[in-house]
Amino acid sequence: MRDEYLLAALRMAAGADPVPGRVSADARAAFHLRLPGGIVATPVEISGPRGARSGGGAPDIPEDEGPGVRRFAVTGLTIDVEAVVADGRLEVAGQVSPASGAETDARPDSGPSAEPGTGWQVEIRTSHLSKTRDLSENGRFAVGGLPTGWVSVVCHRPGEPPVSTRWMHVRP
Amino acid sequence: MCSRSVPPSMREVTSMTVEKSLGCLDQAAWEDLVARFGARMWAVARAFGLNHTDAADAVQGAWLRMVENLDGIRDPERIGAWLVTTTRHEALRLSRGRRGEVASGHDLPDAVLPDPAAAIVDADFGRHVWERLDTLGEPCRSLLRMSVLRPEATYAQIAIRLDISPGSIGPTRARCMSRLRGLLEEPA
């Protein structure tokens, strides 16, 4: 019998702390954050040196990866996300990287490290607000002015199922 | 094939039945889940001593874990226990973060298995627990009442209110909870 469950049962019986309306409203609204047909990328440990902006880190880690970067991956796609709070608002930056040799826009000059294809976008989602951005040529993205709390990044590729990160909690 | 799945009425979270795949839930069924389990989830988050903002985040985190796991929850019959257990995990993670404890590796929880013990998070059972709690002597009765009714109270505040030393609050509360559990295990 867990203490927290006992205390929670006592709290429910006391009826002194009802669920705030906004909590219930957010819970109901979460239904619209489903991603039918989508794929949830798996979190991946980043074992190399963190914040190695000068390079020289593990070969599979971007050179300018910061200390708060989280990596998510599915077959053929990696999403790196760094979320920070500045002036009370959430700033999210990152990079979408197709695996080398993955099917992309197949540009002849894409080189050994594949780049995102035409029309690829990222959608940065919070419980209350989402923003969509086109990816840069090297797959980078950045968005600011989001509410703090829960955030997830979704990569949309034409003709492919959307790939999302797990939901991450970012609060000062 | 998806069709509307409406969870039937239930008394215990572990006996919850969802008739169809969770991936087929429609808005009405989802709102039914919120109505049935929202108060339980909130009570669990607050039982960790989280303030309103963090408790709200813990509850919303559990709903978002459900969003990302809709096709992967293998035991929809125990969705209530899954939601309460996931809330507990998120609340525990937030509580540890507030205490400055750093999680190892990525701090995202793996798949959650519904905890059958979550079934006791119920107002009817809570009333039964109150009856037993009120039979405890002091300082247990007052200390546990404060733990329940004022979860954000600091040790300093509790110490002043109950006239005990702050250093003894944690051990005393553990002993009191143990006594309460003992009373609950006795035949009625």
Coordinates of N, CA and C in Angstrom, one line a residue, chain B residues 43-165:
Chain B
A43 N -5.4 13.9 -7.2 CA -5.1 13.6 -5.8 C -3.7 13.0 -5.6
V44 N -3.4 12.1 -6.5 CA -2.1 11.4 -6.4 C -0.9 12.5 -6.6
A45 N -1.1 13.3 -7.6 CA 0.0 14.3 -7.8 C 0.1 15.2 -6.6
R46 N -1.0 15.7 -6.0 CA -0.9 16.5 -4.9 C -0.4 15.8 -3.6
A47 N -0.6 14.5 -3.6 CA -0.1 13.7 -2.4 C 1.4 13.7 -2.3
F48 N 2.0 14.0 -3.4 CA 3.5 14.2 -3.4 C 4.0 15.5 -2.9
G49 N 3.0 16.4 -2.5 CA 3.4 17.7 -2.0 C 3.7 18.7 -3.1
L50 N 3.3 18.3 -4.4 CA 3.6 19.3 -5.5 C 2.6 20.4 -5.4
N51 N 3.1 21.6 -5.8 CA 2.2 22.8 -5.8 C 1.3 22.6 -7.0
H52 N 0.4 23.6 -7.2 CA -0.7 23.4 -8.2 C -0.1 23.3 -9.6
T53 N 1.0 24.1 -9.9 CA 1.6 24.1 -11.2 C 2.2 22.8 -11.5
D54 N 3.0 22.3 -10.6 CA 3.7 21.0 -10.8 C 2.7 19.8 -10.8
A55 N 1.7 19.9 -10.0 CA 0.7 18.8 -10.0 C -0.1 18.8 -11.3
A56 N -0.4 20.0 -11.8 CA -1.1 20.1 -13.1 C -0.2 19.5 -14.2
D57 N 1.1 19.8 -14.1 CA 2.1 19.2 -15.1 C 2.1 17.7 -15.0
A58 N 2.1 17.2 -13.8 CA 2.2 15.7 -13.6 C 0.9 15.0 -14.2
V59 N -0.2 15.6 -14.0 CA -1.5 15.1 -14.5 C -1.5 15.2 -16.0
Q60 N -1.1 16.3 -16.5 CA -1.1 16.5 -18.0 C -0.1 15.6 -18.6
G61 N 1.0 15.4 -17.9 CA 2.1 14.5 -18.4 C 1.5 13.0 -18.6
A62 N 0.7 12.6 -17.7 CA 0.1 11.3 -17.8 C -0.8 11.2 -19.0
W63 N -1.6 12.2 -19.2 CA -2.5 12.2 -20.4 C -1.7 12.2 -21.7
L64 N -0.6 13.0 -21.7 CA 0.2 13.0 -22.9 C 1.0 11.7 -23.1
R65 N 1.3 11.0 -22.0 CA 1.9 9.7 -22.2 C 0.9 8.7 -22.8
M66 N -0.4 8.9 -22.4 CA -1.4 8.1 -23.0 C -1.6 8.4 -24.5
V67 N -1.5 9.7 -24.8 CA -1.5 10.1 -26.2 C -0.5 9.4 -27.0
E68 N 0.7 9.4 -26.5 CA 1.9 8.8 -27.2 C 1.9 7.2 -27.2
N69 N 1.0 6.7 -26.3 CA 1.0 5.2 -26.1 C -0.3 4.6 -26.5
L70 N -1.1 5.3 -27.2 CA -2.5 4.8 -27.4 C -2.5 3.4 -28.1
D71 N -1.6 3.2 -29.0 CA -1.5 1.9 -29.7 C -0.7 0.9 -28.9
G72 N 0.0 1.4 -27.9 CA 0.9 0.4 -27.2 C 0.5 0.0 -25.9
I73 N -0.6 0.5 -25.3 CA -1.0 0.1 -24.0 C -1.7 -1.3 -24.2
R74 N -1.1 -2.3 -23.6 CA -1.4 -3.7 -23.9 C -2.6 -4.2 -23.0
D75 N -3.0 -3.4 -22.0 CA -4.0 -3.9 -21.1 C -5.0 -2.8 -20.9
P76 N -5.8 -2.6 -22.0 CA -6.8 -1.5 -21.8 C -7.8 -1.7 -20.7
E77 N -8.0 -2.9 -20.3 CA -8.9 -3.2 -19.2 C -8.5 -2.5 -17.9
R78 N -7.2 -2.2 -17.8 CA -6.7 -1.5 -16.6 C -6.2 -0.1 -16.9
I79 N -6.9 0.6 -17.8 CA -6.5 1.9 -18.2 C -6.5 2.9 -17.0
G80 N -7.5 2.7 -16.1 CA -7.5 3.6 -14.9 C -6.3 3.4 -14.0
A81 N -5.9 2.2 -13.8 CA -4.7 1.9 -13.0 C -3.5 2.5 -13.8
W82 N -3.5 2.3 -15.1 CA -2.4 2.8 -15.9 C -2.3 4.4 -15.7
L83 N -3.4 5.1 -15.8 CA -3.4 6.5 -15.7 C -2.9 7.0 -14.3
V84 N -3.4 6.3 -13.3 CA -3.0 6.7 -11.9 C -1.5 6.4 -11.7
T85 N -1.1 5.2 -12.2 CA 0.3 4.8 -12.0 C 1.2 5.8 -12.8
T86 N 0.8 6.1 -14.0 CA 1.6 7.1 -14.8 C 1.7 8.4 -14.1
T87 N 0.6 8.9 -13.6 CA 0.6 10.1 -12.8 C 1.6 10.1 -11.7
R88 N 1.6 8.9 -11.0 CA 2.5 8.8 -9.8 C 4.0 8.9 -10.3
H89 N 4.3 8.2 -11.5 CA 5.6 8.3 -12.0 C 6.0 9.7 -12.4
E90 N 5.1 10.4 -13.0 CA 5.4 11.8 -13.4 C 5.6 12.7 -12.2
A91 N 4.7 12.5 -11.2 CA 4.8 13.3 -10.0 C 6.1 13.0 -9.3
L92 N 6.5 11.8 -9.2 CA 7.7 11.4 -8.5 C 8.9 12.0 -9.2
R93 N 8.9 12.0 -10.6 CA 10.0 12.6 -11.3 C 10.1 14.1 -11.1
L94 N 8.9 14.8 -11.1 CA 8.9 16.2 -10.9 C 9.3 16.5 -9.4
S95 N 8.9 15.7 -8.5 CA 9.2 16.0 -7.1 C 10.7 15.8 -6.9
R96 N 11.3 14.8 -7.5 CA 12.8 14.6 -7.4 C 13.5 15.7 -8.1
G97 N 13.0 16.2 -9.2 CA 13.6 17.3 -9.9 C 13.6 18.6 -9.1
R98 N 12.5 18.8 -8.4 CA 12.4 20.0 -7.5 C 13.4 19.9 -6.3
R99 N 13.7 18.7 -6.0 CA 14.7 18.5 -4.9 C 16.1 18.5 -5.4
G100 N 16.3 18.7 -6.7 CA 17.6 18.7 -7.2 C 18.2 17.4 -7.5
E101 N 17.4 16.4 -7.5 CA 18.0 15.0 -7.8 C 18.0 14.9 -9.3
V102 N 19.1 14.5 -9.8 CA 19.3 14.4 -11.3 C 19.1 13.0 -11.7
A103 N 18.2 12.9 -12.7 CA 17.9 11.6 -13.3 C 19.1 11.1 -14.1
S104 N 19.3 9.8 -14.1 CA 20.4 9.3 -14.9 C 19.9 9.1 -16.4
G105 N 20.8 9.4 -17.3 CA 20.4 9.2 -18.7 C 19.3 10.1 -19.1
H106 N 18.5 9.7 -20.1 CA 17.4 10.5 -20.4 C 16.3 10.3 -19.4
D107 N 15.6 11.3 -19.1 CA 14.6 11.3 -17.9 C 13.2 10.9 -18.4
L108 N 13.1 10.3 -19.5 CA 11.7 10.0 -20.0 C 11.4 8.6 -19.5
P109 N 10.3 8.4 -18.9 CA 9.9 7.1 -18.3 C 9.7 6.1 -19.4
D110 N 10.0 4.8 -19.2 CA 9.7 3.7 -20.1 C 8.3 3.4 -19.9
A111 N 7.9 2.3 -20.6 CA 6.5 1.9 -20.6 C 6.1 1.6 -19.1
V112 N 4.9 2.1 -18.8 CA 4.4 1.9 -17.4 C 3.5 0.7 -17.4
L113 N 3.7 -0.1 -16.3 CA 2.7 -1.1 -16.1 C 1.7 -0.7 -15.0
P114 N 0.5 -0.9 -15.2 CA -0.5 -0.5 -14.3 C -0.3 -1.1 -12.9
D115 N -0.3 -0.3 -11.9 CA -0.1 -0.9 -10.5 C -1.4 -1.2 -9.9
P116 N -1.7 -2.5 -9.6 CA -2.9 -2.8 -9.0 C -3.2 -2.1 -7.7
A117 N -2.2 -1.6 -7.0 CA -2.4 -0.9 -5.7 C -3.1 0.4 -6.0
A118 N -3.1 0.9 -7.2 CA -3.7 2.2 -7.5 C -5.2 2.1 -7.3
A119 N -5.8 0.9 -7.1 CA -7.2 0.8 -6.9 C -7.7 1.5 -5.6
I120 N -6.8 1.7 -4.7 CA -7.2 2.3 -3.4 C -7.4 3.8 -3.5
V121 N -7.0 4.4 -4.6 CA -7.2 5.8 -4.8 C -8.7 6.0 -5.2
D122 N -9.5 6.1 -4.1 CA -10.9 6.1 -4.3 C -11.5 6.8 -3.1
A123 N -12.5 7.7 -3.3 CA -13.1 8.4 -2.2 C -13.7 7.5 -1.1
D124 N -14.4 6.5 -1.5 CA -15.1 5.6 -0.6 C -14.0 5.0 0.3
F125 N -12.9 4.5 -0.3 CA -11.9 3.9 0.5 C -11.3 4.9 1.4
G126 N -11.1 6.2 0.9 CA -10.6 7.2 1.6 C -11.4 7.5 2.9
R127 N -12.7 7.4 2.8 CA -13.5 7.7 4.0 C -13.2 6.6 5.1
H128 N -13.0 5.4 4.6 CA -12.7 4.3 5.5 C -11.3 4.6 6.2
V129 N -10.4 5.1 5.4 CA -9.1 5.4 5.9 C -9.2 6.5 7.0
W130 N -10.0 7.5 6.7 CA -10.2 8.6 7.7 C -10.7 8.0 9.0
E131 N -11.6 7.1 9.0 CA -12.1 6.5 10.2 C -11.0 5.9 11.0
R132 N -10.1 5.2 10.3 CA -9.0 4.6 11.0 C -8.0 5.6 11.5
L133 N -7.7 6.6 10.6 CA -6.8 7.6 11.0 C -7.2 8.4 12.3
D134 N -8.5 8.6 12.4 CA -8.9 9.3 13.6 C -8.8 8.5 14.9
T135 N -8.5 7.2 14.8 CA -8.3 6.5 16.0 C -6.8 6.5 16.4
L136 N -6.0 7.1 15.6 CA -4.6 7.2 16.0 C -4.4 8.2 17.1
G137 N -3.4 8.0 17.9 CA -3.0 9.0 19.0 C -2.2 10.1 18.4
E138 N -1.9 11.0 19.2 CA -1.0 12.1 18.8 C 0.5 11.8 19.0
P139 N 1.4 12.3 18.1 CA 1.1 13.3 17.1 C 0.7 12.8 15.8
C140 N 0.5 11.4 15.7 CA 0.2 10.8 14.4 C -1.1 11.4 13.8
R141 N -2.1 11.5 14.6 CA -3.4 12.0 14.0 C -3.2 13.4 13.4
S142 N -2.6 14.3 14.1 CA -2.5 15.7 13.6 C -1.5 15.7 12.4
L143 N -0.4 14.9 12.6 CA 0.7 15.0 11.6 C 0.1 14.5 10.2
L144 N -0.6 13.4 10.3 CA -1.2 12.8 9.0 C -2.3 13.7 8.5
R145 N -3.0 14.3 9.4 CA -4.1 15.2 8.9 C -3.4 16.4 8.1
M146 N -2.3 16.9 8.7 CA -1.7 18.0 7.9 C -1.1 17.5 6.6
S147 N -0.5 16.3 6.6 CA 0.0 15.7 5.4 C -1.0 15.6 4.3
V148 N -2.2 15.3 4.7 CA -3.3 15.1 3.8 C -3.9 16.5 3.3
L149 N -4.1 17.3 4.3 CA -4.9 18.6 4.0 C -4.0 19.7 3.6
R150 N -2.7 19.7 4.0 CA -1.8 20.7 3.6 C -0.5 20.1 3.1
P151 N -0.6 19.5 1.9 CA 0.6 18.8 1.4 C 1.8 19.7 1.1
E152 N 1.5 21.0 0.9 CA 2.6 21.9 0.6 C 3.3 22.5 1.8
A153 N 2.8 22.2 3.0 CA 3.3 22.7 4.3 C 4.8 22.2 4.4
T154 N 5.6 23.2 4.8 CA 7.1 22.8 5.0 C 7.2 22.2 6.3
Y155 N 8.4 21.5 6.5 CA 8.7 20.9 7.8 C 8.7 22.0 8.9
A156 N 9.2 23.2 8.6 CA 9.2 24.2 9.6 C 7.8 24.6 10.0
Q157 N 6.9 24.7 9.1 CA 5.5 25.0 9.4 C 4.9 23.9 10.2
I158 N 5.1 22.7 9.8 CA 4.6 21.6 10.6 C 5.1 21.5 12.0
A159 N 6.4 21.8 12.1 CA 7.1 21.7 13.4 C 6.5 22.7 14.4
I160 N 6.2 23.9 13.9 CA 5.6 25.0 14.7 C 4.2 24.6 15.1
R161 N 3.5 24.1 14.1 CA 2.1 23.8 14.4 C 1.9 22.7 15.4
L162 N 2.8 21.7 15.3 CA 2.6 20.5 16.1 C 3.6 20.5 17.3
D163 N 4.5 21.5 17.4 CA 5.4 21.6 18.5 C 6.3 20.4 18.5
I164 N 6.9 20.0 17.4 CA 7.9 18.9 17.4 C 9.0 19.4 16.6
S165 N 10.2 18.7 16.7 CA 11.4 19.2 16.0 C 11.3 18.9 14.5

